[in-house]
PDB file of C-alpha atoms in Angstrom:
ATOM      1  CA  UNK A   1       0.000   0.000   0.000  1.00  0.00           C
ATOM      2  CA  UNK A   2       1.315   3.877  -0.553  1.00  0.00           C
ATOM      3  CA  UNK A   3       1.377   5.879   1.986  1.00  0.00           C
ATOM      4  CA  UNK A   4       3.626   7.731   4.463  1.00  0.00           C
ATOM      5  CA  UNK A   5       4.660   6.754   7.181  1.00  0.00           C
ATOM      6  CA  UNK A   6       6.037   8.586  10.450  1.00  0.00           C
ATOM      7  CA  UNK A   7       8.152   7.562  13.074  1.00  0.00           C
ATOM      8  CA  UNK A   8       7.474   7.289  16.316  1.00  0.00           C
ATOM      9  CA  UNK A   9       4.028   8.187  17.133  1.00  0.00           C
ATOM     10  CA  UNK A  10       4.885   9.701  20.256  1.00  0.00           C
ATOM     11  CA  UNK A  11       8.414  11.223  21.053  1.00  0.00           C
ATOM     12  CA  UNK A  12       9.787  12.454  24.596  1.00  0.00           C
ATOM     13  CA  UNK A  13      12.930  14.224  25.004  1.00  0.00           C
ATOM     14  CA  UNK A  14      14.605  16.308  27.551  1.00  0.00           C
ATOM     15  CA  UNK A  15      15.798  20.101  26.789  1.00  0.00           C
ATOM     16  CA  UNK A  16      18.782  21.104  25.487  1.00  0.00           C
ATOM     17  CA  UNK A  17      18.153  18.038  22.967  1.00  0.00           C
ATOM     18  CA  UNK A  18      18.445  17.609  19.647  1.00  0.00           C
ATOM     19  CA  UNK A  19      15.740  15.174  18.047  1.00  0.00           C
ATOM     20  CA  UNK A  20      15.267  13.731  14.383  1.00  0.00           C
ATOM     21  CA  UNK A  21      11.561  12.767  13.114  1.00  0.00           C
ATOM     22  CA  UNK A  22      11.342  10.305  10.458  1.00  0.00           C
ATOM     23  CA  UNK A  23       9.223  11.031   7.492  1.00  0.00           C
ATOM     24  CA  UNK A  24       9.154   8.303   4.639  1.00  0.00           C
ATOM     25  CA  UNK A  25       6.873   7.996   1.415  1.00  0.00           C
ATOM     26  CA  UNK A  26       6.562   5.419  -1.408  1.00  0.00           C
ATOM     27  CA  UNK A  27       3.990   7.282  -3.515  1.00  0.00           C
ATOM     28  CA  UNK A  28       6.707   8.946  -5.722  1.00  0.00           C
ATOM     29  CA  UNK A  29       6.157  12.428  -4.896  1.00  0.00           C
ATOM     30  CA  UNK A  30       8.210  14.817  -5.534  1.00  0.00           C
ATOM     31  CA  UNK A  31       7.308  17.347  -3.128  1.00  0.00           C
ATOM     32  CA  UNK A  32       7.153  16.752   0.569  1.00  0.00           C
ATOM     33  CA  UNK A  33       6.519  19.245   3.646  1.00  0.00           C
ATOM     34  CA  UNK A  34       6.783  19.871   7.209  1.00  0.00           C
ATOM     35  CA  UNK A  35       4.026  20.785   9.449  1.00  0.00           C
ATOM     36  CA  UNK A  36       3.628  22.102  13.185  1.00  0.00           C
ATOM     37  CA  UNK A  37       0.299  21.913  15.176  1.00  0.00           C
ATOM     38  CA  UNK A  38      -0.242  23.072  18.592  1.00  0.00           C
ATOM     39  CA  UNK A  39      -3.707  22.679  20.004  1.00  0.00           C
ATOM     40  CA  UNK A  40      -6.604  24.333  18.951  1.00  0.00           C
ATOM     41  CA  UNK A  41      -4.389  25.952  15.839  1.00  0.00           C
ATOM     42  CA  UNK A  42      -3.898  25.234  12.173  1.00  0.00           C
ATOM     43  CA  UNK A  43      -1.278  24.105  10.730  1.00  0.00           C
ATOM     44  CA  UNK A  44       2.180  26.113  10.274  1.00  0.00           C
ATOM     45  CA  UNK A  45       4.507  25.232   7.797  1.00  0.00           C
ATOM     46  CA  UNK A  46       8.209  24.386   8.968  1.00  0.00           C
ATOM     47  CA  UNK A  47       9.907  23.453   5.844  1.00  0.00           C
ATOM     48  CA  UNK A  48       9.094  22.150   1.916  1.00  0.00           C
ATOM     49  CA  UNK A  49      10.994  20.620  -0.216  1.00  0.00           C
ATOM     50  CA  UNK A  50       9.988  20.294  -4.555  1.00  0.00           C
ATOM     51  CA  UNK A  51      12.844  17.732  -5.508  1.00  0.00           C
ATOM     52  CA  UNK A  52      16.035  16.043  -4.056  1.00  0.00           C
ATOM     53  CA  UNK A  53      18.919  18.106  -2.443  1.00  0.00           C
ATOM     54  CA  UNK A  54      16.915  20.955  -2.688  1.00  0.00           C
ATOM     55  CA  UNK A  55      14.254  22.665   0.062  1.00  0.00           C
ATOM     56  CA  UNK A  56      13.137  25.986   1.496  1.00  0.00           C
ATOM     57  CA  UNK A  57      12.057  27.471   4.780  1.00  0.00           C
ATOM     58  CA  UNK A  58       8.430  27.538   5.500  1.00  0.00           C
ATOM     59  CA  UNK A  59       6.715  30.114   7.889  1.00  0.00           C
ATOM     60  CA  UNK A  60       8.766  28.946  11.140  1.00  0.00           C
ATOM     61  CA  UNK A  61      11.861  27.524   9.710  1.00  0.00           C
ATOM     62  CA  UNK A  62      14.100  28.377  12.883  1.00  0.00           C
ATOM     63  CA  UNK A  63      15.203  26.055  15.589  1.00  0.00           C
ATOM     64  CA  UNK A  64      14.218  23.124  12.544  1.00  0.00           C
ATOM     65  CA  UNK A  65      16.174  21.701  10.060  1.00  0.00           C
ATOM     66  CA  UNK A  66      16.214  19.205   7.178  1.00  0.00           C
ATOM     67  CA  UNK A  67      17.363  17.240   4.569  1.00  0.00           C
ATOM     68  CA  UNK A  68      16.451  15.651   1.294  1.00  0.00           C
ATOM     69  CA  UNK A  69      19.099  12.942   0.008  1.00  0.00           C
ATOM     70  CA  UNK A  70      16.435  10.451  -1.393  1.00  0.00           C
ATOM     71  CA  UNK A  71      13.310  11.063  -3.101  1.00  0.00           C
ATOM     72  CA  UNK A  72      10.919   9.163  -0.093  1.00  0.00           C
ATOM     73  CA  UNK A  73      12.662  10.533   2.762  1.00  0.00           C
ATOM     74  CA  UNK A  74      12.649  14.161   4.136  1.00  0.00           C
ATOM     75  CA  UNK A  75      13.707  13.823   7.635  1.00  0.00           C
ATOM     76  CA  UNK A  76      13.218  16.740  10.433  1.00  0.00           C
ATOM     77  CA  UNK A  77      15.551  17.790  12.976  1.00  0.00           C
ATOM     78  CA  UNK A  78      14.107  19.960  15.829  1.00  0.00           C
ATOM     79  CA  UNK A  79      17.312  21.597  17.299  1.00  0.00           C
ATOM     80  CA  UNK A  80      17.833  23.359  21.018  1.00  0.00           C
ATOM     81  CA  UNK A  81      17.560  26.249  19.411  1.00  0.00           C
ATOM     82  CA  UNK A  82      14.111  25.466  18.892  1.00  0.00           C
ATOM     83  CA  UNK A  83      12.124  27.411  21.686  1.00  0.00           C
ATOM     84  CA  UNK A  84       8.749  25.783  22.162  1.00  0.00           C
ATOM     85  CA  UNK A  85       9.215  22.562  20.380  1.00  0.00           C
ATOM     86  CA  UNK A  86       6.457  20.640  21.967  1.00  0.00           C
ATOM     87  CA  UNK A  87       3.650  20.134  19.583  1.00  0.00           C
ATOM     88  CA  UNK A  88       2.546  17.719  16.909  1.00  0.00           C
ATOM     89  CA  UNK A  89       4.402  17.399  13.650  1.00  0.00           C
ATOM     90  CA  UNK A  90       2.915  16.559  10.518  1.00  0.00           C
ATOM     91  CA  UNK A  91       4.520  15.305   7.245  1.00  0.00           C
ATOM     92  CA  UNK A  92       3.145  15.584   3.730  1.00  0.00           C
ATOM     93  CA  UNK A  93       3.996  14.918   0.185  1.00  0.00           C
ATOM     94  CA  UNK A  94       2.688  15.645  -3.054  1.00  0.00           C
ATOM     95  CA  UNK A  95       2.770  15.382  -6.710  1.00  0.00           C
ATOM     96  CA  UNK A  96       4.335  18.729  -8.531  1.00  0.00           C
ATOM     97  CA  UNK A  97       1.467  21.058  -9.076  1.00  0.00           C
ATOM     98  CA  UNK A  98      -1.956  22.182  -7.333  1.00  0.00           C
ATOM     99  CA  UNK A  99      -2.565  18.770  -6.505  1.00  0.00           C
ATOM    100  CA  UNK A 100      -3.720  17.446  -2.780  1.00  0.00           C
ATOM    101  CA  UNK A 101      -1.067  16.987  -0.045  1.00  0.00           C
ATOM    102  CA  UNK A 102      -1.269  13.464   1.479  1.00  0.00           C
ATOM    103  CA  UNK A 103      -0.358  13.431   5.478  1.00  0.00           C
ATOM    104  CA  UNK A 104       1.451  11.325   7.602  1.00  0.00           C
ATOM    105  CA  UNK A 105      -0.101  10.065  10.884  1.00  0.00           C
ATOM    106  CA  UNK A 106       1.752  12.740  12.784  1.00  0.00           C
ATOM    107  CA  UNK A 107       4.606  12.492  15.382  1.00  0.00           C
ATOM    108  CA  UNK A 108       3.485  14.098  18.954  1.00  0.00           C
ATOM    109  CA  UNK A 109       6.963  15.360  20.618  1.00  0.00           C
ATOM    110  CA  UNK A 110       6.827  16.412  24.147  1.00  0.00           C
ATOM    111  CA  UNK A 111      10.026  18.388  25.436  1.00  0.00           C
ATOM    112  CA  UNK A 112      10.367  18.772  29.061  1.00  0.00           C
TER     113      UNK A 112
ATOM    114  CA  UNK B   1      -0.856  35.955   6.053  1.00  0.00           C
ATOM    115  CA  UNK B   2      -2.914  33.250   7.069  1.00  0.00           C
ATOM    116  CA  UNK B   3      -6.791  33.026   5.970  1.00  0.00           C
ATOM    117  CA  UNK B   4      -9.471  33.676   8.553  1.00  0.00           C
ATOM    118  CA  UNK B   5     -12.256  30.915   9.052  1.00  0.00           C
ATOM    119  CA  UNK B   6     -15.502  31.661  10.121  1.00  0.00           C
ATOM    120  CA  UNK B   7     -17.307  29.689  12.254  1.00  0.00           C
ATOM    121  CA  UNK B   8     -14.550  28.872  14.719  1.00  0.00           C
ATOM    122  CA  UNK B   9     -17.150  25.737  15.967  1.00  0.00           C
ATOM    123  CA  UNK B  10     -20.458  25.060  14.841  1.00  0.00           C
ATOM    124  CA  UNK B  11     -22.681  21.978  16.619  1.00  0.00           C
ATOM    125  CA  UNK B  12     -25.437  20.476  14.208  1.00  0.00           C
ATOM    126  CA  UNK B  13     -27.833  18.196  14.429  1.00  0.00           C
ATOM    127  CA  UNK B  14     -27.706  15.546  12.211  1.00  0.00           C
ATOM    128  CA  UNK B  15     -29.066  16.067   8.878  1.00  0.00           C
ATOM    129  CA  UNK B  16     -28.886  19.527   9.029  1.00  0.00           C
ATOM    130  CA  UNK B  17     -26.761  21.876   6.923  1.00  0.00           C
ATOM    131  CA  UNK B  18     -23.794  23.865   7.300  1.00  0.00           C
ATOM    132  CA  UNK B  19     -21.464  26.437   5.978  1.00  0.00           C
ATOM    133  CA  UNK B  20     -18.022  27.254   6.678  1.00  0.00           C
ATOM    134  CA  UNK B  21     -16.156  30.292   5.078  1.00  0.00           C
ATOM    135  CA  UNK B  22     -12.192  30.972   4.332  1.00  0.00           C
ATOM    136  CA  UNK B  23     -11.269  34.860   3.251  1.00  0.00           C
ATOM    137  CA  UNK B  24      -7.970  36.086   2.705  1.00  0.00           C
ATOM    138  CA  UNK B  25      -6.038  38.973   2.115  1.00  0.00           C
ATOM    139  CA  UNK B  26      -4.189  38.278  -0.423  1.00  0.00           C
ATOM    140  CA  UNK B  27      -4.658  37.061  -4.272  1.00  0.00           C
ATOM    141  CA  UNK B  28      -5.444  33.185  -4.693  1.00  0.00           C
ATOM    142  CA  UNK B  29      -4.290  31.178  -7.163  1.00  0.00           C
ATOM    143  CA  UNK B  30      -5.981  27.778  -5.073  1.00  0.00           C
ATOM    144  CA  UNK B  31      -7.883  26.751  -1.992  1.00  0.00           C
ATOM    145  CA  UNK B  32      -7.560  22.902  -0.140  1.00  0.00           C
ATOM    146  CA  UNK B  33     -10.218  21.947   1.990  1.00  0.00           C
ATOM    147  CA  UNK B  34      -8.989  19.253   4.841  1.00  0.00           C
ATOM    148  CA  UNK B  35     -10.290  17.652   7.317  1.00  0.00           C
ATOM    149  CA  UNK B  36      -8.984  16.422  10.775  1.00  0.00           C
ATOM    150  CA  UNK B  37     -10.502  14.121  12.995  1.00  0.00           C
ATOM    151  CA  UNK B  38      -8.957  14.584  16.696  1.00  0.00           C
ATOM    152  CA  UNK B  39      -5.439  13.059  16.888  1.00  0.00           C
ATOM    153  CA  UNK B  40      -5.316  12.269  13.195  1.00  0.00           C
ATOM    154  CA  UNK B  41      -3.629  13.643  10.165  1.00  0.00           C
ATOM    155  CA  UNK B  42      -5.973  15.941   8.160  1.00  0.00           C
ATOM    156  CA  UNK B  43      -7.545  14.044   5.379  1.00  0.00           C
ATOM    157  CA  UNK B  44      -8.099  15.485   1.618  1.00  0.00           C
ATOM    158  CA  UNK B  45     -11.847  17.345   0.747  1.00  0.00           C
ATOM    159  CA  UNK B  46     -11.423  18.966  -2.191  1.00  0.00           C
ATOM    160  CA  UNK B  47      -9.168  21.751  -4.116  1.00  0.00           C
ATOM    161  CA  UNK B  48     -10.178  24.752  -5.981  1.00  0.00           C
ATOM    162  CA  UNK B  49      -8.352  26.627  -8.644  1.00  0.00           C
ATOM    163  CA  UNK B  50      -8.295  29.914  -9.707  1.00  0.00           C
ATOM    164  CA  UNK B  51     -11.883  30.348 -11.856  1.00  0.00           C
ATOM    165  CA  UNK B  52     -14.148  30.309  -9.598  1.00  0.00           C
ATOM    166  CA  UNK B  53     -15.151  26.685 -10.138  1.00  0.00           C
ATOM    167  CA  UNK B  54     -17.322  24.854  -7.903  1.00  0.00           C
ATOM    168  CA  UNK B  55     -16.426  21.533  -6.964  1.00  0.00           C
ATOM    169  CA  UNK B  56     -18.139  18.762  -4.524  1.00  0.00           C
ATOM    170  CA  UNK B  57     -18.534  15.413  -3.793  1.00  0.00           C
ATOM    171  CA  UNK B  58     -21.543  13.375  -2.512  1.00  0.00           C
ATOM    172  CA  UNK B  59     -22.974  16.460   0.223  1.00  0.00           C
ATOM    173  CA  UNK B  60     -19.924  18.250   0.224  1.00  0.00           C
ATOM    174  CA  UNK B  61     -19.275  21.136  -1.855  1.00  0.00           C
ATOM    175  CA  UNK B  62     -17.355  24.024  -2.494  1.00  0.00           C
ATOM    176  CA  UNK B  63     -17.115  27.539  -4.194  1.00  0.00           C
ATOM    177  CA  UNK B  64     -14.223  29.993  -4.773  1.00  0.00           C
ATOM    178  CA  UNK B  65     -14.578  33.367  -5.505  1.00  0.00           C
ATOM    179  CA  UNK B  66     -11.061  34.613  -6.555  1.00  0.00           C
ATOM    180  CA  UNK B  67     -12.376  38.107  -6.718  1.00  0.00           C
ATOM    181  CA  UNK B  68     -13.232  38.523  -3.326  1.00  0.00           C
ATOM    182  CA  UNK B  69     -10.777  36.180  -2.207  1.00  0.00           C
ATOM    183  CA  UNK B  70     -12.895  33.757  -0.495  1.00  0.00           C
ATOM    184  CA  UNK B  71     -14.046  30.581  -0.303  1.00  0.00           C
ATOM    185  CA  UNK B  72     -16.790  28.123   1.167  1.00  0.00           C
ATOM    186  CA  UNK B  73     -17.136  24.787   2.521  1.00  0.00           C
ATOM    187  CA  UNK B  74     -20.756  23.611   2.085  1.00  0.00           C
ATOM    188  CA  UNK B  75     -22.069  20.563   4.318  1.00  0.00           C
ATOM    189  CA  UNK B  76     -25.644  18.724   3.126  1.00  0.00           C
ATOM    190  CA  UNK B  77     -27.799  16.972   5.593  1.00  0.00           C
ATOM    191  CA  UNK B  78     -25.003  16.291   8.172  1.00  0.00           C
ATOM    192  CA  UNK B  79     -23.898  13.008   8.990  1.00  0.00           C
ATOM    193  CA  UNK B  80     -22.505  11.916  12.149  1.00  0.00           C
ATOM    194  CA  UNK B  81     -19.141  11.046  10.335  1.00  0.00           C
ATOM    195  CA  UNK B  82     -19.000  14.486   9.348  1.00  0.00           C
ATOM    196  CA  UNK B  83     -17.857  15.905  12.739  1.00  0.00           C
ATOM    197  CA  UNK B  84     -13.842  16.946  13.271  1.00  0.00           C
ATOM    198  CA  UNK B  85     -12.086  20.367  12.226  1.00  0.00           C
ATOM    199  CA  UNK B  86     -12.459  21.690   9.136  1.00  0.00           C
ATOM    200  CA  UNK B  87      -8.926  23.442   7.675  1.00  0.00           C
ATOM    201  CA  UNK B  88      -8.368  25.540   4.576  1.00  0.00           C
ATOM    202  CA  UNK B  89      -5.524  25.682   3.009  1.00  0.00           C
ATOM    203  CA  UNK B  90      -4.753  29.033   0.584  1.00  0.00           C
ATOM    204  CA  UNK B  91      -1.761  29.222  -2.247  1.00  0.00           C
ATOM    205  CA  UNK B  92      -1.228  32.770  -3.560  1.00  0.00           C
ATOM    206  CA  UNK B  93      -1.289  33.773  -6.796  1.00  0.00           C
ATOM    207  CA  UNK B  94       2.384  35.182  -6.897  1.00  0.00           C
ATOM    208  CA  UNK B  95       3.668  31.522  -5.244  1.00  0.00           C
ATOM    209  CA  UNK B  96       4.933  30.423  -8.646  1.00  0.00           C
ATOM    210  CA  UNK B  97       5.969  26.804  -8.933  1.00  0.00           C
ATOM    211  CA  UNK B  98       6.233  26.497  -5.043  1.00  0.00           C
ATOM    212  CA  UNK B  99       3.353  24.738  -3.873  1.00  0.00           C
ATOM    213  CA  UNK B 100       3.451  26.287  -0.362  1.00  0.00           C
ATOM    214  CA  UNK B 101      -0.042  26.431   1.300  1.00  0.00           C
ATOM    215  CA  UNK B 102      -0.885  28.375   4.394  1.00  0.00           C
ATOM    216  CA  UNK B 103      -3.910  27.139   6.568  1.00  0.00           C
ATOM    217  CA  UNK B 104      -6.283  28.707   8.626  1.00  0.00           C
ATOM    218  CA  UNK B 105      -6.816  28.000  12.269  1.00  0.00           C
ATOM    219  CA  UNK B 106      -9.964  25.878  11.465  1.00  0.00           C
ATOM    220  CA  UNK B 107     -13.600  25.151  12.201  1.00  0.00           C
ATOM    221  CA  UNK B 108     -14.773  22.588  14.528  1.00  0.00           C
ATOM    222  CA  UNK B 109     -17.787  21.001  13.182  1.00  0.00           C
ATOM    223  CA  UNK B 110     -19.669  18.611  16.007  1.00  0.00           C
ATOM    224  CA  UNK B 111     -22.383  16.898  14.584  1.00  0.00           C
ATOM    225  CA  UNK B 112     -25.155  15.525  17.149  1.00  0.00           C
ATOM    226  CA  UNK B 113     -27.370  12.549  16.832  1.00  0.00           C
TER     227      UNK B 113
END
């Protein structure tokens, strides 16, 4: 089945840490983004990315980064630099174009 | 600048119908429509490109009116299933080839029995 698929589900860490969430798709895409929910709020784009070894900051790009060495993976690093990092992080590819974004399940990462 | 929703919530009884606007600021070139059930990933409505087009499925429909840079979400005769937050998503017209939405803080839609 296609899909994406992110890893873990739920993520604890201690601050002052730096933490890497997974993101992985098999649908081909060639885009893929980076999401950040916090409750009760939309959704706030971190980072995009349109093909391989190429991506761009989003709305709220610092304390994050990323990487994009293979078309399925695009990997997210929340740094100590980030401030609040505790919130839900969403993944999503798509197809180039005005085409629908397909999200991951979501990793929820609790700093404390 | 992100688009402002209208409801915030909205509690229906099933069966009955429902409306939820998106307005920006800016020029559009699109509009997503997602949906979220609590805890999950937001799940694919509908898009709508610049024309004005109306699109739906089934009892869900929308409308886009590039001019005054809005957009609406319409629900028919409510189902149960129906209930979660409602999210739009809004690319501008100047974005170019980057497909970078920006989503509104949402609707919460509870439907009742």
């Amino acid at each position: 089945d296609g899909g994406i698929t992110q890893s873990p589900k739920y993520l604890f860490r201690k601050e002052g840490q730096n933490v890497t969430l997974s993101c992985e798709q098999n649908l081909n895409h060639d885009a893929m983004y980076w999401y950040r929910q916090d409750p009760g709020q939309g959704l706030r784009l971190i980072y995009y990315s349109q093909i391989v070894n190429d991506f761009q900051k989003g709305d709220i790009a610092e304390g994050y980064s990323v990487s994009r060495e293979k078309k399925e993976s695009f990997p997210l690093t929340v740094t100590s630099a980030q401030k609040n990092p505790t919130a839900f992080y969403l993944c999503a590819s798509s197809i180039a174009g005005p085409y629908e974004q397909y999200f991951g399940p979501g990793t929820r990462l609790t700093v404390t | 600048q992100q688009p402002v929703q209208s409801p915030q919530a909205v509690i229906l009884r099933e069966g009955e119908d429902a409306v939820i606007n998106c307005s920006s600021s800016k020029a559009l070139y699109s509009v997503h429509w997602y949906r979220q059930k609590h805890g999950e990933a937001p799940v694919f409505l509908m898009i709508l490109l610049k024309g004005g087009e109306q699109k739906g499925h089934e009892k869900i429909s929308a409308s886009f009116n590039e001019k005054k840079q809005q957009s609406s979400l319409y629900l028919t005769a409510s189902q149960l299933s129906y209930s979660g937050t409602y999210f739009c998503g809004t690319e501008g017209a100047s974005s170019g080839s980057a497909r970078q939405l920006t989503f509104g803080s949402g609707t919460q839609l509870t439907v009742l029995p």
